[in-house]
XYZ file of C-alpha atoms in Angstrom:
390
model
C -0.695 31.673 -73.233
C -2.178 34.538 -75.246
C -3.611 32.117 -77.795
C -5.156 30.018 -75.036
C -6.711 33.128 -73.463
C -8.217 34.173 -76.806
C -9.572 30.639 -77.294
C -11.211 30.691 -73.870
C -12.623 34.171 -74.513
C -14.195 33.046 -77.796
C -15.612 29.833 -76.422
C -18.826 31.284 -74.881
C -19.678 33.018 -78.145
C -19.175 29.765 -80.031
C -21.602 28.032 -77.671
C -24.133 30.838 -78.112
C -23.784 30.595 -81.877
C -24.376 26.851 -81.792
C -27.391 27.356 -79.507
C -28.805 29.976 -81.867
C -28.298 27.722 -84.871
C -30.036 24.905 -82.993
C -33.044 27.116 -82.114
C -33.354 28.334 -85.703
C -33.054 24.790 -87.069
C -35.632 23.265 -84.707
C -38.153 26.054 -85.265
C -37.608 25.819 -89.034
C -38.266 22.076 -88.986
C -41.487 22.599 -87.013
C -42.568 25.336 -89.446
C -41.936 23.066 -92.429
C -44.395 20.534 -90.934
C -47.138 23.062 -91.858
C -49.504 22.212 -89.015
C -52.339 24.714 -88.554
C -52.197 28.429 -89.273
C -53.806 30.556 -91.903
C -50.726 30.782 -94.093
C -48.297 28.199 -95.327
C -44.574 28.074 -94.464
C -43.529 31.193 -96.399
C -40.007 32.595 -96.446
C -40.907 35.270 -93.902
C -41.868 32.551 -91.430
C -38.377 31.141 -91.659
C -36.986 34.622 -91.035
C -38.832 34.473 -87.713
C -36.966 31.252 -86.935
C -33.637 32.885 -87.802
C -34.526 35.904 -85.638
C -35.350 33.736 -82.633
C -32.013 31.972 -83.073
C -30.087 35.248 -83.504
C -31.389 36.478 -80.122
C -29.227 33.775 -78.472
C -26.096 35.755 -79.379
C -27.118 38.406 -76.826
C -28.485 36.083 -74.134
C -25.502 36.413 -71.760
C -25.409 40.193 -71.631
C -29.144 40.876 -71.933
C -31.026 37.781 -70.707
C -34.278 39.589 -69.803
C -34.544 41.651 -73.039
C -33.811 38.489 -75.057
C -36.594 36.683 -73.174
C -39.003 39.564 -73.731
C -38.143 39.762 -77.455
C -38.645 36.003 -77.778
C -42.096 36.161 -76.160
C -43.171 39.157 -78.276
C -41.782 37.535 -81.431
C -43.729 34.356 -80.719
C -46.933 36.307 -80.152
C -46.390 38.286 -83.368
C -45.687 35.077 -85.276
C -48.983 33.521 -84.201
C -50.836 36.813 -84.791
C -49.773 36.754 -88.464
C -51.126 33.211 -88.806
C -48.132 31.124 -89.773
C -48.021 27.357 -89.037
C -48.025 26.339 -85.384
C -44.633 25.907 -83.718
C -45.833 25.203 -80.172
C -44.924 27.169 -77.049
C -41.920 25.580 -75.382
C -39.783 25.018 -78.475
C -39.155 28.672 -79.413
C -38.939 30.017 -75.841
C -37.077 27.158 -74.090
C -33.611 28.547 -74.883
C -34.588 32.061 -73.717
C -36.079 30.672 -70.495
C -32.897 28.665 -69.889
C -30.719 31.729 -70.452
C -32.749 33.922 -68.083
C -32.604 31.294 -65.322
C -28.900 30.682 -65.947
C -28.128 34.347 -65.274
C -30.196 34.643 -62.099
C -33.377 36.010 -63.698
C -35.569 33.253 -62.338
C -38.567 35.477 -61.618
C -38.522 36.843 -65.158
C -38.305 33.324 -66.602
C -41.241 32.024 -64.557
C -43.325 35.117 -65.362
C -42.618 34.783 -69.078
C -43.513 31.077 -69.077
C -46.814 31.729 -67.291
C -47.641 34.673 -69.567
C -46.936 32.741 -72.762
C -48.982 29.782 -71.538
C -52.001 31.876 -70.512
C -52.019 33.941 -73.722
C -51.676 30.847 -75.883
C -54.420 28.883 -74.122
C -56.843 31.827 -74.107
C -56.168 32.651 -77.779
C -56.583 29.056 -78.952
C -59.779 28.506 -76.975
C -61.158 31.791 -78.336
C -60.526 30.467 -81.841
C -62.715 27.465 -81.006
C -60.079 24.773 -80.610
C -60.996 21.727 -78.555
C -60.568 22.345 -74.811
C -59.599 18.770 -73.972
C -56.878 18.816 -76.643
C -55.456 22.245 -75.766
C -55.585 21.918 -71.987
C -55.735 18.212 -71.372
C -53.225 17.036 -73.954
C -50.769 19.755 -75.068
C -50.590 21.997 -71.993
C -48.839 19.478 -69.736
C -46.097 18.829 -72.282
C -45.460 22.553 -72.823
C -45.349 23.256 -69.093
C -43.015 20.312 -68.489
C -40.588 21.397 -71.193
C -40.532 25.037 -70.088
C -40.140 24.000 -66.445
C -37.256 21.717 -67.401
C -35.550 24.572 -69.277
C -35.895 26.901 -66.278
C -34.711 24.210 -63.844
C -31.700 23.371 -66.025
C -30.709 27.022 -66.291
C -30.984 27.537 -62.541
C -28.981 24.346 -61.938
C -26.182 25.591 -64.183
C -26.204 28.918 -62.342
C -26.053 27.207 -58.956
C -23.218 24.924 -59.987
C -21.293 27.870 -61.423
C -21.794 29.843 -58.201
C -20.686 26.841 -56.128
C -17.554 26.480 -58.230
C -16.801 30.200 -57.825
C -17.301 29.916 -54.058
C -15.011 26.899 -53.962
C -12.325 28.816 -55.861
C -12.640 31.770 -53.488
C -12.445 29.482 -50.470
C -9.385 27.761 -51.928
C -7.753 31.141 -52.548
C -8.530 32.271 -49.001
C -7.157 29.044 -47.555
C -4.017 29.356 -49.665
C -3.618 32.986 -48.567
C -4.080 31.967 -44.924
C -1.465 29.229 -45.258
C 0.941 31.704 -46.850
C 0.312 34.163 -44.016
C 0.798 31.472 -41.390
C 4.014 30.349 -43.055
C 5.220 33.951 -43.174
C 4.330 34.392 -39.497
C 6.193 31.220 -38.566
C 9.233 32.435 -40.469
C 9.086 35.791 -38.691
C 8.768 34.108 -35.299
C 11.715 31.853 -36.083
C 13.760 34.851 -37.162
C 12.915 36.623 -33.933
C 13.885 33.542 -31.929
C 17.191 33.272 -33.781
C 17.819 36.999 -33.305
C 17.244 36.629 -29.562
C 19.572 33.619 -29.434
C 22.324 35.484 -31.236
C 21.793 38.586 -29.077
C 22.050 36.582 -25.861
C 24.979 34.458 -26.970
C 27.047 37.209 -28.553
C 26.150 39.716 -25.852
C 27.400 37.328 -23.187
C 30.608 36.627 -25.098
C 31.331 40.291 -25.830
C 30.819 41.159 -22.170
C 33.292 38.442 -21.115
C 35.804 39.517 -23.744
C 35.524 43.184 -22.737
C 35.953 42.348 -19.054
C 39.035 40.189 -19.536
C 40.502 42.567 -22.100
C 40.536 45.180 -19.322
C 42.136 42.641 -16.989
C 44.800 41.807 -19.568
C 45.529 45.473 -20.244
C 45.997 46.246 -16.554
C 48.158 43.146 -16.032
C 50.542 43.799 -18.934
C 54.021 44.551 -17.622
C 53.052 43.729 -14.054
C 51.569 40.224 -13.988
C 52.276 38.268 -17.137
C 50.518 35.164 -15.788
C 47.296 37.095 -15.171
C 47.534 38.674 -18.625
C 48.035 35.292 -20.278
C 45.114 33.840 -18.308
C 42.841 36.716 -19.358
C 43.866 36.343 -23.010
C 43.238 32.590 -22.828
C 39.761 33.242 -21.465
C 39.150 35.728 -24.293
C 40.268 33.138 -26.827
C 38.070 30.463 -25.244
C 35.000 32.732 -25.103
C 35.479 33.785 -28.720
C 35.813 30.123 -29.780
C 32.605 29.128 -28.006
C 30.806 32.079 -29.591
C 31.964 30.995 -33.052
C 30.731 27.453 -32.376
C 27.359 28.813 -31.291
C 27.201 31.017 -34.363
C 28.050 28.104 -36.663
C 25.346 25.955 -35.095
C 22.805 28.732 -35.590
C 23.799 29.164 -39.249
C 23.597 25.382 -39.705
C 20.091 25.436 -38.266
C 19.120 28.165 -40.741
C 20.486 26.147 -43.647
C 18.860 22.891 -42.485
C 15.521 23.546 -40.717
C 15.105 19.804 -39.990
C 18.234 19.778 -37.824
C 17.028 19.820 -34.234
C 20.415 19.135 -32.616
C 21.074 22.398 -30.795
C 23.283 20.932 -28.100
C 24.956 24.245 -27.299
C 21.608 25.571 -25.981
C 21.305 23.014 -23.226
C 21.141 23.131 -19.453
C 23.921 20.532 -19.496
C 26.234 23.264 -20.848
C 25.586 25.831 -18.127
C 29.170 25.318 -16.937
C 30.369 27.125 -20.055
C 28.234 30.137 -19.062
C 29.197 30.144 -15.403
C 32.875 29.783 -16.247
C 32.947 33.390 -17.415
C 31.493 34.580 -14.130
C 34.007 32.479 -12.217
C 36.854 33.900 -14.250
C 35.591 37.404 -13.462
C 36.044 36.706 -9.770
C 32.563 35.558 -8.797
C 31.940 32.614 -6.563
C 29.385 30.616 -8.585
C 27.048 28.173 -6.848
C 25.252 26.132 -9.544
C 22.675 23.480 -8.752
C 20.629 21.774 -11.475
C 17.979 19.247 -10.454
C 16.327 17.601 -13.480
C 14.342 14.389 -13.199
C 13.399 13.842 -16.837
C 14.419 15.362 -20.178
C 13.095 18.900 -20.590
C 11.269 19.887 -23.829
C 13.621 21.589 -26.270
C 11.965 25.038 -26.334
C 11.780 25.134 -22.527
C 15.406 24.082 -22.129
C 16.569 26.630 -24.694
C 14.621 29.431 -22.993
C 15.976 28.449 -19.566
C 19.549 28.368 -20.872
C 19.222 31.803 -22.475
C 17.615 33.316 -19.374
C 20.472 32.074 -17.186
C 23.000 33.261 -19.758
C 21.503 36.759 -19.931
C 21.243 36.989 -16.147
C 24.912 35.969 -15.731
C 25.891 38.495 -18.404
C 24.163 41.270 -16.435
C 25.920 40.159 -13.260
C 29.324 40.214 -14.960
C 28.640 43.626 -16.463
C 27.090 45.470 -13.579
C 27.360 43.686 -10.237
C 29.710 44.906 -7.510
C 29.195 41.655 -5.593
C 31.226 38.476 -5.462
C 28.755 35.579 -5.346
C 26.121 34.213 -7.717
C 23.664 31.456 -6.938
C 22.002 29.571 -9.799
C 19.175 27.156 -9.108
C 17.345 25.057 -11.703
C 14.653 22.695 -10.458
C 12.060 20.587 -12.233
C 8.729 19.323 -10.957
C 5.801 17.672 -12.695
C 4.383 20.837 -14.269
C 7.146 23.413 -14.548
C 10.806 24.241 -14.648
C 11.809 26.796 -12.013
C 15.071 28.704 -12.211
C 16.661 31.583 -10.354
C 19.855 33.591 -10.671
C 20.671 35.562 -7.522
C 23.468 38.070 -7.123
C 24.082 38.052 -3.354
C 26.781 40.674 -3.555
C 27.122 44.086 -1.942
C 24.275 45.941 -0.271
C 22.361 48.031 -2.783
C 21.776 50.738 -0.204
C 25.506 51.083 0.387
C 26.333 51.008 -3.315
C 23.820 53.053 -5.365
C 25.523 51.861 -8.521
C 23.595 48.621 -8.157
C 20.451 50.429 -9.219
C 22.054 51.443 -12.505
C 21.684 48.090 -14.259
C 17.915 48.567 -14.441
C 18.494 51.487 -16.806
C 21.640 50.288 -18.544
C 21.082 46.636 -19.427
C 19.148 47.528 -22.574
C 16.716 44.845 -23.649
C 18.118 42.117 -21.411
C 15.342 41.833 -18.835
C 12.674 42.505 -21.470
C 14.133 39.713 -23.622
C 14.191 37.265 -20.700
C 10.600 38.103 -19.783
C 9.516 37.726 -23.417
C 11.086 34.273 -23.581
C 9.287 33.140 -20.449
C 5.907 34.572 -21.478
C 6.145 33.068 -24.969
C 6.038 29.646 -23.281
C 3.184 30.603 -20.967
C 5.493 31.230 -18.005
C 6.491 34.280 -16.045
C 9.695 36.030 -14.988
C 10.550 38.570 -12.314
C 13.770 40.573 -12.038
C 14.016 42.767 -8.930
C 16.543 44.109 -6.462
C 16.826 42.188 -3.221
C 18.584 43.126 -0.002
C 22.238 42.957 -0.909
C 21.879 42.241 -4.616
C 19.601 41.373 -7.494
C 17.497 38.283 -8.318
C 15.994 36.857 -11.498
C 13.281 34.233 -11.006
C 11.443 32.385 -13.772
C 8.838 29.651 -13.960
C 8.448 27.839 -17.299
C 5.622 25.334 -17.816
C 6.750 22.045 -19.313
C 3.644 22.032 -21.506
C 3.239 24.998 -23.877
C 0.293 27.427 -23.693
C -2.945 26.384 -25.398
C-alpha cells in the first residue's frame, strides 16, 4: 500500500517532466530550422528551449507565474534576435496549465498579449501584413485557443469527478445513517415487545405467588393451581423470549405467531385466573397487517397487565373490531367505582411507562390511543389505521 501511494504521488511529477521534455524538444527542433532572426541557432538559444521546458515542473503549484515567465521568456528570446519559433508552440503548454488550474482569465489575457505584441513587432519590422495577419495569425490563435480549451476541459472533468465522488460519499453516508436508524428502531421495537411480554408475565407470576403463599397449609388445591399458573406463564414467557431471539438471529424470519390477535386467550387467561370475568370479542374480516396486529396485541397485553396489577374490580371487557380503514380496540375495566375506591387513581402514577408505551405504539402507526378513568373503572381505547402513515 505504501509503495502504491508513493507511486501515485510521483506520477504527476513524471507527467510534468515528460511535458517539459516535450516542450524543450519541440522548441529545439523549431530553433534548429533556423528560420528568420538576426542570429543563428547558437547554444544559448537552446538554453531558452530548456528553460521553457523546465518551467513545466512548477506549473501545478504556480500556474500563473509559469505563464508569465513563459511570455516574458518568449519576448526576450525574440528581442535578442534568435531564429523564429512561432507563438503558440512555446506558450501552448503554459496556457494549458493555467486553464487546467482554473486560471482561465490569465490564460486568455496572456494569449491576447502575446499575439498583439508579436503582430505589432513583426509589422514594425516591415514584414508582409498579409502573411503575418492573413496567414500565420489564424493558426497561432487556433492552437492557443485549443490549448486553453483543453486545459479548461480537463479542469471541468476533474471537478465533475470530484463532485461525483463527494456525492457518492454522501449517499453512502446517508445509507449508513438510515441503516443505523432502522437498527435502532428495530431495537426499540424489540425492547418494547420484551418489556410488555415480560412485564405481563412477571405481574401474573407475582400475583399467583401471593395466592400460593396464602393458600399453603390451608388450601392445597388452590396452591397447586396457582403454582401451575405460574409454571404456565413462565413457559409462555420463555417461548416468547425464544421467538424474539430467533428473530434477532434471523431478520428474514417473519413468523411471529406469538404476537397475534389469535393468541389473545393466552393473555386473558391470566386475568381470568386472577378472578376477573373476561369478556373477549374479536371481529376480524380480513387478515390484519403484521405491524398493526403486533401493536394491537401488545396494547391489549399491557392494558390487561395494568388491570391485573392495579384494578379492584372484577370484570374486563375486550373489544377488537376491524373496518375498511382501521382496527379499533378497547380494554375496559368495569370494576368498582373510582369515587368509592380512591386507590383506582393510583395506577396513573404507578404503572410506569405502560400507558406511554401503548400510546407510542399507536402513534408510530399513525393511530391514536386514550387511557382515562371512566365511571366505575378505567378504559383504554385505540384506533390503528390498517395503512401506515405516509
